[in-house]
Amino acid sequence: FNFSEAFQHMVMDHFAQCYACGLTPNPCIDCNRYMKFERMLRRARELGIWYAATGHYARRTWDGERWLLKKGLDPEKDQSYFLYHLTQPWLEHFLLPLGELTKPQVREIAEEQGFVNARKRDSQDICFVPDGDYGAFLDRYTGRRSEPGQYVNAAGEVLGTHKGHTHYTIGQRKGLELAMGHRVYVTGKDVEKNLVYIGENEDLFSSGLTANDLNLIACDSIPAPIRCTAKIRHSRYEAPATVEQIGEDAIAVRFDQPQRAIAPGQAVVLYDGDTVIGGATICPPEKQ
């Protein structure tokens, strides 16, 4: 089925809009939410098909009252972080057959069946930015050339010139082209002034965040603060935290230990052991 127009609008356009606003979006989450689940399930129903399967390394279980999303058994390949937007109707009609398997087991099965991609290397990049250069992609995609701006420190002192704020994200060290004599990092951005803030590694740590566009899977709401673990990016292990729901669509997360490089636009996903409680989109600091 050809969903290319919807993919461009819901995933690629949204990716470009978020970067233009100074956020660091996760297009894989949007793709799962709007393409692999919402549109694929809708098309399946139109065809009289009750179930669809995806290759995500995650599991779904029934606890007697509701469907739960759980981590895949292979900790190195678990993809539950990308699926926190799943709803009860979606979970009811989706199968996740790889969740009980490891990647080597899946490759072995594929090889036995003669699949040509049995030994294909794992994908590490966003499919529409295969070279990983987000800034160059955005220039090409939007047709607007990035405007150079100033690197500044916390005191507002100018340190140099950058290529445009869309080329940088929180915690970035490589590609800054700054001769500071020691390692420095992107600690923030001011989109309106086209400034990129530079600081030390310790400046990247924060004890809390707020997030909106909340979706809960394991429960309908969080009526009182809970203890759980929270993950602020796919490549990072979750950390112990206290979470409070501060609105119908928002949560506040307070970590036991400060976390490094919390990037607005990324997802924070909450876990109770191997069960996904839910997740939300991290808000910019000025909204915290």
PDB file of C-alpha atoms in Angstrom:
ATOM      1  CA  PHE A   1       0.000   0.000   0.000  1.00  0.00           C
ATOM      2  CA  ASN A   2       1.300   3.418  -0.917  1.00  0.00           C
ATOM      3  CA  PHE A   3       1.342   5.722   2.103  1.00  0.00           C
ATOM      4  CA  SER A   4       4.091   7.977   0.736  1.00  0.00           C
ATOM      5  CA  GLU A   5       2.001  11.170   0.777  1.00  0.00           C
ATOM      6  CA  ALA A   6       0.897  10.574   4.368  1.00  0.00           C
ATOM      7  CA  PHE A   7       4.468   9.702   5.346  1.00  0.00           C
ATOM      8  CA  GLN A   8       5.762  12.951   3.916  1.00  0.00           C
ATOM      9  CA  HIS A   9       3.102  14.997   5.698  1.00  0.00           C
ATOM     10  CA  MET A  10       2.972  13.240   9.076  1.00  0.00           C
ATOM     11  CA  VAL A  11       6.632  12.274   9.451  1.00  0.00           C
ATOM     12  CA  MET A  12       8.985  14.276   7.224  1.00  0.00           C
ATOM     13  CA  ASP A  13       7.113  17.612   7.394  1.00  0.00           C
ATOM     14  CA  HIS A  14       6.736  17.250  11.157  1.00  0.00           C
ATOM     15  CA  PHE A  15      10.452  16.457  11.467  1.00  0.00           C
ATOM     16  CA  ALA A  16      11.355  19.647   9.585  1.00  0.00           C
ATOM     17  CA  GLN A  17       8.877  21.777  11.554  1.00  0.00           C
ATOM     18  CA  CYS A  18      10.200  20.537  14.888  1.00  0.00           C
ATOM     19  CA  TYR A  19      13.823  21.250  13.993  1.00  0.00           C
ATOM     20  CA  ALA A  20      12.836  24.726  12.808  1.00  0.00           C
ATOM     21  CA  CYS A  21      11.342  25.309  16.271  1.00  0.00           C
ATOM     22  CA  GLY A  22      14.521  24.180  18.022  1.00  0.00           C
ATOM     23  CA  LEU A  23      13.285  20.719  19.001  1.00  0.00           C
ATOM     24  CA  THR A  24      14.904  17.322  18.490  1.00  0.00           C
ATOM     25  CA  PRO A  25      12.107  15.116  17.133  1.00  0.00           C
ATOM     26  CA  ASN A  26      12.058  11.338  16.861  1.00  0.00           C
ATOM     27  CA  PRO A  27      10.543  10.517  13.446  1.00  0.00           C
ATOM     28  CA  CYS A  28      10.570   6.754  14.144  1.00  0.00           C
ATOM     29  CA  ILE A  29       7.964   7.312  16.861  1.00  0.00           C
ATOM     30  CA  ASP A  30       5.807   9.344  14.474  1.00  0.00           C
ATOM     31  CA  CYS A  31       6.197   6.695  11.774  1.00  0.00           C
ATOM     32  CA  ASN A  32       5.057   3.962  14.134  1.00  0.00           C
ATOM     33  CA  ARG A  33       2.169   6.071  15.408  1.00  0.00           C
ATOM     34  CA  TYR A  34       0.761   7.375  12.141  1.00  0.00           C
ATOM     35  CA  MET A  35       1.971   4.878   9.528  1.00  0.00           C
ATOM     36  CA  LYS A  36       2.646   1.394  10.873  1.00  0.00           C
ATOM     37  CA  PHE A  37      -0.246   1.398  13.289  1.00  0.00           C
ATOM     38  CA  GLU A  38      -2.954   3.973  12.579  1.00  0.00           C
ATOM     39  CA  ARG A  39      -3.007   3.699   8.785  1.00  0.00           C
ATOM     40  CA  MET A  40      -2.036   0.067   8.494  1.00  0.00           C
ATOM     41  CA  LEU A  41      -4.727  -1.006  10.959  1.00  0.00           C
ATOM     42  CA  ARG A  42      -7.313   1.149   9.203  1.00  0.00           C
ATOM     43  CA  ARG A  43      -6.426  -0.446   5.851  1.00  0.00           C
ATOM     44  CA  ALA A  44      -6.518  -3.917   7.383  1.00  0.00           C
ATOM     45  CA  ARG A  45     -10.021  -3.318   8.710  1.00  0.00           C
ATOM     46  CA  GLU A  46     -11.152  -2.063   5.304  1.00  0.00           C
ATOM     47  CA  LEU A  47      -9.998  -5.398   3.890  1.00  0.00           C
ATOM     48  CA  GLY A  48     -11.707  -7.426   6.609  1.00  0.00           C
ATOM     49  CA  ILE A  49      -8.393  -8.352   8.239  1.00  0.00           C
ATOM     50  CA  TRP A  50      -8.476  -8.432  12.045  1.00  0.00           C
ATOM     51  CA  TYR A  51      -4.782  -8.653  12.827  1.00  0.00           C
ATOM     52  CA  ALA A  52      -1.567  -7.146  11.543  1.00  0.00           C
ATOM     53  CA  ALA A  53       1.992  -8.010  12.572  1.00  0.00           C
ATOM     54  CA  THR A  54       5.121  -5.870  12.765  1.00  0.00           C
ATOM     55  CA  GLY A  55       8.776  -6.739  13.309  1.00  0.00           C
ATOM     56  CA  HIS A  56       9.279  -4.686  16.455  1.00  0.00           C
ATOM     57  CA  TYR A  57      11.215  -6.237  19.319  1.00  0.00           C
ATOM     58  CA  ALA A  58       8.497  -5.761  21.920  1.00  0.00           C
ATOM     59  CA  ARG A  59       5.744  -7.878  23.474  1.00  0.00           C
ATOM     60  CA  ARG A  60       2.067  -7.496  24.225  1.00  0.00           C
ATOM     61  CA  THR A  61       0.248  -9.351  26.992  1.00  0.00           C
ATOM     62  CA  TRP A  62      -3.270  -9.438  28.416  1.00  0.00           C
ATOM     63  CA  ASP A  63      -3.539  -8.991  32.196  1.00  0.00           C
ATOM     64  CA  GLY A  64      -7.226  -9.871  32.390  1.00  0.00           C
ATOM     65  CA  GLU A  65      -8.367  -6.248  32.127  1.00  0.00           C
ATOM     66  CA  ARG A  66      -6.245  -4.528  29.509  1.00  0.00           C
ATOM     67  CA  TRP A  67      -3.507  -5.050  26.973  1.00  0.00           C
ATOM     68  CA  LEU A  68       0.028  -4.281  28.155  1.00  0.00           C
ATOM     69  CA  LEU A  69       3.126  -3.377  26.156  1.00  0.00           C
ATOM     70  CA  LYS A  70       6.327  -4.960  27.427  1.00  0.00           C
ATOM     71  CA  LYS A  71       9.984  -4.834  26.501  1.00  0.00           C
ATOM     72  CA  GLY A  72      11.331  -7.329  24.000  1.00  0.00           C
ATOM     73  CA  LEU A  73      13.218 -10.211  25.608  1.00  0.00           C
ATOM     74  CA  ASP A  74      16.414  -9.244  23.756  1.00  0.00           C
ATOM     75  CA  PRO A  75      17.626  -6.239  25.817  1.00  0.00           C
ATOM     76  CA  GLU A  76      19.972  -5.144  23.044  1.00  0.00           C
ATOM     77  CA  LYS A  77      17.115  -4.870  20.528  1.00  0.00           C
ATOM     78  CA  ASP A  78      14.168  -3.823  22.676  1.00  0.00           C
ATOM     79  CA  GLN A  79      12.035  -1.285  20.758  1.00  0.00           C
ATOM     80  CA  SER A  80       9.266  -0.663  23.283  1.00  0.00           C
ATOM     81  CA  TYR A  81      10.463   2.952  23.600  1.00  0.00           C
ATOM     82  CA  PHE A  82       9.246   3.660  20.064  1.00  0.00           C
ATOM     83  CA  LEU A  83       5.781   2.202  20.712  1.00  0.00           C
ATOM     84  CA  TYR A  84       4.548   4.146  23.743  1.00  0.00           C
ATOM     85  CA  HIS A  85       1.760   5.712  21.647  1.00  0.00           C
ATOM     86  CA  LEU A  86      -0.018   2.382  21.228  1.00  0.00           C
ATOM     87  CA  THR A  87      -3.632   2.379  22.367  1.00  0.00           C
ATOM     88  CA  GLN A  88      -5.827  -0.439  23.629  1.00  0.00           C
ATOM     89  CA  PRO A  89      -7.610  -0.890  20.248  1.00  0.00           C
ATOM     90  CA  TRP A  90      -4.261  -0.990  18.432  1.00  0.00           C
ATOM     91  CA  LEU A  91      -2.739  -3.475  20.863  1.00  0.00           C
ATOM     92  CA  GLU A  92      -5.791  -5.693  20.557  1.00  0.00           C
ATOM     93  CA  HIS A  93      -5.308  -6.074  16.813  1.00  0.00           C
ATOM     94  CA  PHE A  94      -1.524  -6.084  16.465  1.00  0.00           C
ATOM     95  CA  LEU A  95       0.862  -9.002  16.825  1.00  0.00           C
ATOM     96  CA  LEU A  96       4.522  -8.627  17.803  1.00  0.00           C
ATOM     97  CA  PRO A  97       6.004 -12.030  16.945  1.00  0.00           C
ATOM     98  CA  LEU A  98       9.671 -11.046  17.376  1.00  0.00           C
ATOM     99  CA  GLY A  99       9.310  -9.902  20.980  1.00  0.00           C
ATOM    100  CA  GLU A 100      10.103 -13.340  22.374  1.00  0.00           C
ATOM    101  CA  LEU A 101      13.159 -13.803  20.124  1.00  0.00           C
ATOM    102  CA  THR A 102      16.706 -12.494  19.947  1.00  0.00           C
ATOM    103  CA  LYS A 103      18.102 -10.947  16.789  1.00  0.00           C
ATOM    104  CA  PRO A 104      20.432 -13.948  16.122  1.00  0.00           C
ATOM    105  CA  GLN A 105      17.403 -16.267  16.362  1.00  0.00           C
ATOM    106  CA  VAL A 106      15.474 -14.120  13.886  1.00  0.00           C
ATOM    107  CA  ARG A 107      18.409 -14.086  11.472  1.00  0.00           C
ATOM    108  CA  GLU A 108      18.661 -17.874  11.723  1.00  0.00           C
ATOM    109  CA  ILE A 109      14.956 -18.300  10.927  1.00  0.00           C
ATOM    110  CA  ALA A 110      15.255 -15.888   7.995  1.00  0.00           C
ATOM    111  CA  GLU A 111      18.279 -17.750   6.644  1.00  0.00           C
ATOM    112  CA  GLU A 112      16.485 -21.095   6.927  1.00  0.00           C
ATOM    113  CA  GLN A 113      13.622 -19.634   4.883  1.00  0.00           C
ATOM    114  CA  GLY A 114      16.000 -18.292   2.241  1.00  0.00           C
ATOM    115  CA  PHE A 115      15.334 -14.584   2.878  1.00  0.00           C
ATOM    116  CA  VAL A 116      17.881 -12.452   1.030  1.00  0.00           C
ATOM    117  CA  ASN A 117      18.074  -9.960   3.908  1.00  0.00           C
ATOM    118  CA  ALA A 118      18.916 -12.581   6.546  1.00  0.00           C
ATOM    119  CA  ARG A 119      22.393 -11.076   7.014  1.00  0.00           C
ATOM    120  CA  LYS A 120      21.551  -7.468   6.233  1.00  0.00           C
ATOM    121  CA  ARG A 121      23.259  -5.096   8.647  1.00  0.00           C
ATOM    122  CA  ASP A 122      21.128  -3.349  11.234  1.00  0.00           C
ATOM    123  CA  SER A 123      19.824   0.080  10.293  1.00  0.00           C
ATOM    124  CA  GLN A 124      21.140   2.861  12.537  1.00  0.00           C
ATOM    125  CA  ASP A 125      19.985   5.984  10.729  1.00  0.00           C
ATOM    126  CA  ILE A 126      16.677   7.664   9.970  1.00  0.00           C
ATOM    127  CA  CYS A 127      15.493   6.198   6.664  1.00  0.00           C
ATOM    128  CA  PHE A 128      15.157   9.566   4.918  1.00  0.00           C
ATOM    129  CA  VAL A 129      18.465  10.890   6.324  1.00  0.00           C
ATOM    130  CA  PRO A 130      20.761   7.896   5.611  1.00  0.00           C
ATOM    131  CA  ASP A 131      23.969   9.921   5.989  1.00  0.00           C
ATOM    132  CA  GLY A 132      22.927  11.275   9.398  1.00  0.00           C
ATOM    133  CA  ASP A 133      23.413  14.918   8.327  1.00  0.00           C
ATOM    134  CA  TYR A 134      20.097  16.369   9.531  1.00  0.00           C
ATOM    135  CA  GLY A 135      21.078  19.960   8.806  1.00  0.00           C
ATOM    136  CA  ALA A 136      21.912  19.291   5.157  1.00  0.00           C
ATOM    137  CA  PHE A 137      18.715  17.255   4.743  1.00  0.00           C
ATOM    138  CA  LEU A 138      16.608  20.100   6.151  1.00  0.00           C
ATOM    139  CA  ASP A 139      18.232  22.595   3.775  1.00  0.00           C
ATOM    140  CA  ARG A 140      17.416  20.341   0.815  1.00  0.00           C
ATOM    141  CA  TYR A 141      13.939  19.382   1.998  1.00  0.00           C
ATOM    142  CA  THR A 142      12.702  22.858   2.906  1.00  0.00           C
ATOM    143  CA  GLY A 143      14.563  24.670   0.135  1.00  0.00           C
ATOM    144  CA  ARG A 144      15.775  27.189   2.713  1.00  0.00           C
ATOM    145  CA  ARG A 145      19.468  27.567   3.426  1.00  0.00           C
ATOM    146  CA  SER A 146      20.425  27.624   7.101  1.00  0.00           C
ATOM    147  CA  GLU A 147      21.352  31.072   8.373  1.00  0.00           C
ATOM    148  CA  PRO A 148      24.686  31.203  10.256  1.00  0.00           C
ATOM    149  CA  GLY A 149      24.503  32.532  13.789  1.00  0.00           C
ATOM    150  CA  GLN A 150      26.558  32.925  16.931  1.00  0.00           C
ATOM    151  CA  TYR A 151      27.834  30.445  19.448  1.00  0.00           C
ATOM    152  CA  VAL A 152      27.543  31.982  22.917  1.00  0.00           C
ATOM    153  CA  ASN A 153      28.239  30.837  26.464  1.00  0.00           C
ATOM    154  CA  ALA A 154      25.905  31.168  29.442  1.00  0.00           C
ATOM    155  CA  ALA A 155      27.148  34.714  30.039  1.00  0.00           C
ATOM    156  CA  GLY A 156      26.228  35.723  26.474  1.00  0.00           C
ATOM    157  CA  GLU A 157      29.828  36.015  25.306  1.00  0.00           C
ATOM    158  CA  VAL A 158      30.297  35.241  21.609  1.00  0.00           C
ATOM    159  CA  LEU A 159      32.520  32.211  21.004  1.00  0.00           C
ATOM    160  CA  GLY A 160      32.243  31.807  17.258  1.00  0.00           C
ATOM    161  CA  THR A 161      29.922  31.292  14.306  1.00  0.00           C
ATOM    162  CA  HIS A 162      27.705  28.264  13.711  1.00  0.00           C
ATOM    163  CA  LYS A 163      26.086  26.967  10.505  1.00  0.00           C
ATOM    164  CA  GLY A 164      22.485  27.450  11.640  1.00  0.00           C
ATOM    165  CA  HIS A 165      20.656  26.189  14.729  1.00  0.00           C
ATOM    166  CA  THR A 166      19.027  23.286  12.860  1.00  0.00           C
ATOM    167  CA  HIS A 167      22.453  21.646  12.540  1.00  0.00           C
ATOM    168  CA  TYR A 168      22.751  21.110  16.294  1.00  0.00           C
ATOM    169  CA  THR A 169      21.071  19.292  19.147  1.00  0.00           C
ATOM    170  CA  ILE A 170      21.446  19.233  22.911  1.00  0.00           C
ATOM    171  CA  GLY A 171      24.563  17.385  24.047  1.00  0.00           C
ATOM    172  CA  GLN A 172      26.301  17.555  20.660  1.00  0.00           C
ATOM    173  CA  ARG A 173      30.090  17.737  20.768  1.00  0.00           C
ATOM    174  CA  LYS A 174      31.289  16.781  17.293  1.00  0.00           C
ATOM    175  CA  GLY A 175      31.137  19.126  14.341  1.00  0.00           C
ATOM    176  CA  LEU A 176      31.130  22.361  16.348  1.00  0.00           C
ATOM    177  CA  GLU A 177      34.413  23.599  14.824  1.00  0.00           C
ATOM    178  CA  LEU A 178      35.268  25.544  17.962  1.00  0.00           C
ATOM    179  CA  ALA A 179      38.870  25.759  19.169  1.00  0.00           C
ATOM    180  CA  MET A 180      38.277  25.997  22.920  1.00  0.00           C
ATOM    181  CA  GLY A 181      41.222  23.887  24.064  1.00  0.00           C
ATOM    182  CA  HIS A 182      38.890  21.395  25.739  1.00  0.00           C
ATOM    183  CA  ARG A 183      35.662  19.564  25.040  1.00  0.00           C
ATOM    184  CA  VAL A 184      32.541  21.699  24.898  1.00  0.00           C
ATOM    185  CA  TYR A 185      28.933  20.835  24.161  1.00  0.00           C
ATOM    186  CA  VAL A 186      25.683  22.303  22.888  1.00  0.00           C
ATOM    187  CA  THR A 187      23.665  23.099  26.005  1.00  0.00           C
ATOM    188  CA  GLY A 188      20.740  24.997  24.478  1.00  0.00           C
ATOM    189  CA  LYS A 189      19.366  26.979  21.540  1.00  0.00           C
ATOM    190  CA  ASP A 190      17.533  30.265  21.069  1.00  0.00           C
ATOM    191  CA  VAL A 191      15.679  29.889  17.784  1.00  0.00           C
ATOM    192  CA  GLU A 192      14.391  33.468  17.580  1.00  0.00           C
ATOM    193  CA  LYS A 193      17.910  34.890  17.919  1.00  0.00           C
ATOM    194  CA  ASN A 194      19.552  31.950  16.090  1.00  0.00           C
ATOM    195  CA  LEU A 195      21.921  31.384  19.007  1.00  0.00           C
ATOM    196  CA  VAL A 196      23.518  28.083  19.982  1.00  0.00           C
ATOM    197  CA  TYR A 197      24.635  27.919  23.628  1.00  0.00           C
ATOM    198  CA  ILE A 198      27.921  26.226  24.439  1.00  0.00           C
ATOM    199  CA  GLY A 199      28.980  24.898  27.832  1.00  0.00           C
ATOM    200  CA  GLU A 200      30.720  22.191  29.796  1.00  0.00           C
ATOM    201  CA  ASN A 201      29.610  18.604  30.240  1.00  0.00           C
ATOM    202  CA  GLU A 202      28.290  19.342  33.740  1.00  0.00           C
ATOM    203  CA  ASP A 203      25.999  22.005  32.277  1.00  0.00           C
ATOM    204  CA  LEU A 204      24.045  19.283  30.465  1.00  0.00           C
ATOM    205  CA  PHE A 205      22.612  17.651  33.597  1.00  0.00           C
ATOM    206  CA  SER A 206      19.075  18.268  34.806  1.00  0.00           C
ATOM    207  CA  SER A 207      16.985  16.695  37.563  1.00  0.00           C
ATOM    208  CA  GLY A 208      13.582  17.013  35.950  1.00  0.00           C
ATOM    209  CA  LEU A 209      11.407  17.692  32.950  1.00  0.00           C
ATOM    210  CA  THR A 210       7.828  18.224  31.907  1.00  0.00           C
ATOM    211  CA  ALA A 211       6.273  16.493  28.918  1.00  0.00           C
ATOM    212  CA  ASN A 212       2.997  16.721  27.023  1.00  0.00           C
ATOM    213  CA  ASP A 213       1.041  14.775  24.389  1.00  0.00           C
ATOM    214  CA  LEU A 214       0.744  12.057  27.024  1.00  0.00           C
ATOM    215  CA  ASN A 215      -0.340   8.522  26.165  1.00  0.00           C
ATOM    216  CA  LEU A 216      -0.855   5.933  28.892  1.00  0.00           C
ATOM    217  CA  ILE A 217      -1.061   2.211  28.148  1.00  0.00           C
ATOM    218  CA  ALA A 218      -0.942   0.437  31.510  1.00  0.00           C
ATOM    219  CA  CYS A 219      -3.517   2.736  33.125  1.00  0.00           C
ATOM    220  CA  ASP A 220      -6.062   5.411  32.275  1.00  0.00           C
ATOM    221  CA  SER A 221      -4.443   8.116  34.418  1.00  0.00           C
ATOM    222  CA  ILE A 222      -1.875   8.701  37.176  1.00  0.00           C
ATOM    223  CA  PRO A 223      -4.022  10.053  40.046  1.00  0.00           C
ATOM    224  CA  ALA A 224      -1.118  10.354  42.481  1.00  0.00           C
ATOM    225  CA  PRO A 225       2.685  10.555  42.104  1.00  0.00           C
ATOM    226  CA  ILE A 226       4.236   7.176  41.287  1.00  0.00           C
ATOM    227  CA  ARG A 227       7.683   5.662  41.462  1.00  0.00           C
ATOM    228  CA  CYS A 228       8.927   4.157  38.213  1.00  0.00           C
ATOM    229  CA  THR A 229      11.818   4.361  35.791  1.00  0.00           C
ATOM    230  CA  ALA A 230      11.963   6.785  32.875  1.00  0.00           C
ATOM    231  CA  LYS A 231      13.888   6.729  29.610  1.00  0.00           C
ATOM    232  CA  ILE A 232      14.720   9.980  27.808  1.00  0.00           C
ATOM    233  CA  ARG A 233      16.105   8.453  24.597  1.00  0.00           C
ATOM    234  CA  HIS A 234      16.183   5.052  22.953  1.00  0.00           C
ATOM    235  CA  SER A 235      19.932   4.575  23.398  1.00  0.00           C
ATOM    236  CA  ARG A 236      19.840   5.287  27.146  1.00  0.00           C
ATOM    237  CA  TYR A 237      18.861   3.027  30.017  1.00  0.00           C
ATOM    238  CA  GLU A 238      15.895   4.171  32.065  1.00  0.00           C
ATOM    239  CA  ALA A 239      16.529   5.916  35.391  1.00  0.00           C
ATOM    240  CA  PRO A 240      14.569   5.859  38.698  1.00  0.00           C
ATOM    241  CA  ALA A 241      12.134   8.769  38.956  1.00  0.00           C
ATOM    242  CA  THR A 242       8.959  10.110  40.526  1.00  0.00           C
ATOM    243  CA  VAL A 243       6.227  10.966  38.024  1.00  0.00           C
ATOM    244  CA  GLU A 244       3.182  13.155  38.573  1.00  0.00           C
ATOM    245  CA  GLN A 245       0.389  13.811  36.114  1.00  0.00           C
ATOM    246  CA  ILE A 246      -0.059  17.588  36.081  1.00  0.00           C
ATOM    247  CA  GLY A 247      -2.823  17.804  33.491  1.00  0.00           C
ATOM    248  CA  GLU A 248      -4.953  15.694  31.224  1.00  0.00           C
ATOM    249  CA  ASP A 249      -2.160  15.666  28.678  1.00  0.00           C
ATOM    250  CA  ALA A 250       1.003  16.332  30.710  1.00  0.00           C
ATOM    251  CA  ILE A 251       3.379  14.881  33.299  1.00  0.00           C
ATOM    252  CA  ALA A 252       6.246  16.117  35.456  1.00  0.00           C
ATOM    253  CA  VAL A 253       9.221  13.794  35.927  1.00  0.00           C
ATOM    254  CA  ARG A 254      11.723  14.228  38.762  1.00  0.00           C
ATOM    255  CA  PHE A 255      14.795  11.978  38.549  1.00  0.00           C
ATOM    256  CA  ASP A 256      16.611  10.569  41.571  1.00  0.00           C
ATOM    257  CA  GLN A 257      19.881  11.501  39.864  1.00  0.00           C
ATOM    258  CA  PRO A 258      20.370  14.307  37.306  1.00  0.00           C
ATOM    259  CA  GLN A 259      20.166  13.113  33.693  1.00  0.00           C
ATOM    260  CA  ARG A 260      22.427  14.230  30.871  1.00  0.00           C
ATOM    261  CA  ALA A 261      21.296  16.079  27.751  1.00  0.00           C
ATOM    262  CA  ILE A 262      17.517  16.023  28.101  1.00  0.00           C
ATOM    263  CA  ALA A 263      16.440  17.121  24.628  1.00  0.00           C
ATOM    264  CA  PRO A 264      13.059  18.840  24.042  1.00  0.00           C
ATOM    265  CA  GLY A 265      11.138  17.060  21.310  1.00  0.00           C
ATOM    266  CA  GLN A 266      12.371  13.620  22.294  1.00  0.00           C
ATOM    267  CA  ALA A 267      10.117  11.180  24.142  1.00  0.00           C
ATOM    268  CA  VAL A 268      10.228  10.265  27.805  1.00  0.00           C
ATOM    269  CA  VAL A 269       8.888   6.743  28.296  1.00  0.00           C
ATOM    270  CA  LEU A 270       7.864   5.377  31.695  1.00  0.00           C
ATOM    271  CA  TYR A 271       8.430   1.784  32.800  1.00  0.00           C
ATOM    272  CA  ASP A 272       7.280  -0.455  35.635  1.00  0.00           C
ATOM    273  CA  GLY A 273       9.852  -3.207  35.342  1.00  0.00           C
ATOM    274  CA  ASP A 274       9.496  -4.460  31.776  1.00  0.00           C
ATOM    275  CA  THR A 275       6.010  -2.960  31.322  1.00  0.00           C
ATOM    276  CA  VAL A 276       5.525   0.344  29.499  1.00  0.00           C
ATOM    277  CA  ILE A 277       3.313   2.627  31.584  1.00  0.00           C
ATOM    278  CA  GLY A 278       3.176   5.252  28.848  1.00  0.00           C
ATOM    279  CA  GLY A 279       5.096   8.215  27.525  1.00  0.00           C
ATOM    280  CA  ALA A 280       5.034  11.825  26.383  1.00  0.00           C
ATOM    281  CA  THR A 281       7.021  14.440  24.416  1.00  0.00           C
ATOM    282  CA  ILE A 282       9.623  16.426  26.383  1.00  0.00           C
ATOM    283  CA  CYS A 283       8.818  20.153  26.553  1.00  0.00           C
ATOM    284  CA  PRO A 284      11.363  22.962  26.090  1.00  0.00           C
ATOM    285  CA  PRO A 285      12.858  24.306  29.358  1.00  0.00           C
ATOM    286  CA  GLU A 286      10.854  27.545  29.195  1.00  0.00           C
ATOM    287  CA  LYS A 287       7.688  25.479  29.530  1.00  0.00           C
ATOM    288  CA  GLN A 288       8.990  23.575  32.532  1.00  0.00           C
TER     289      GLN A 288
END
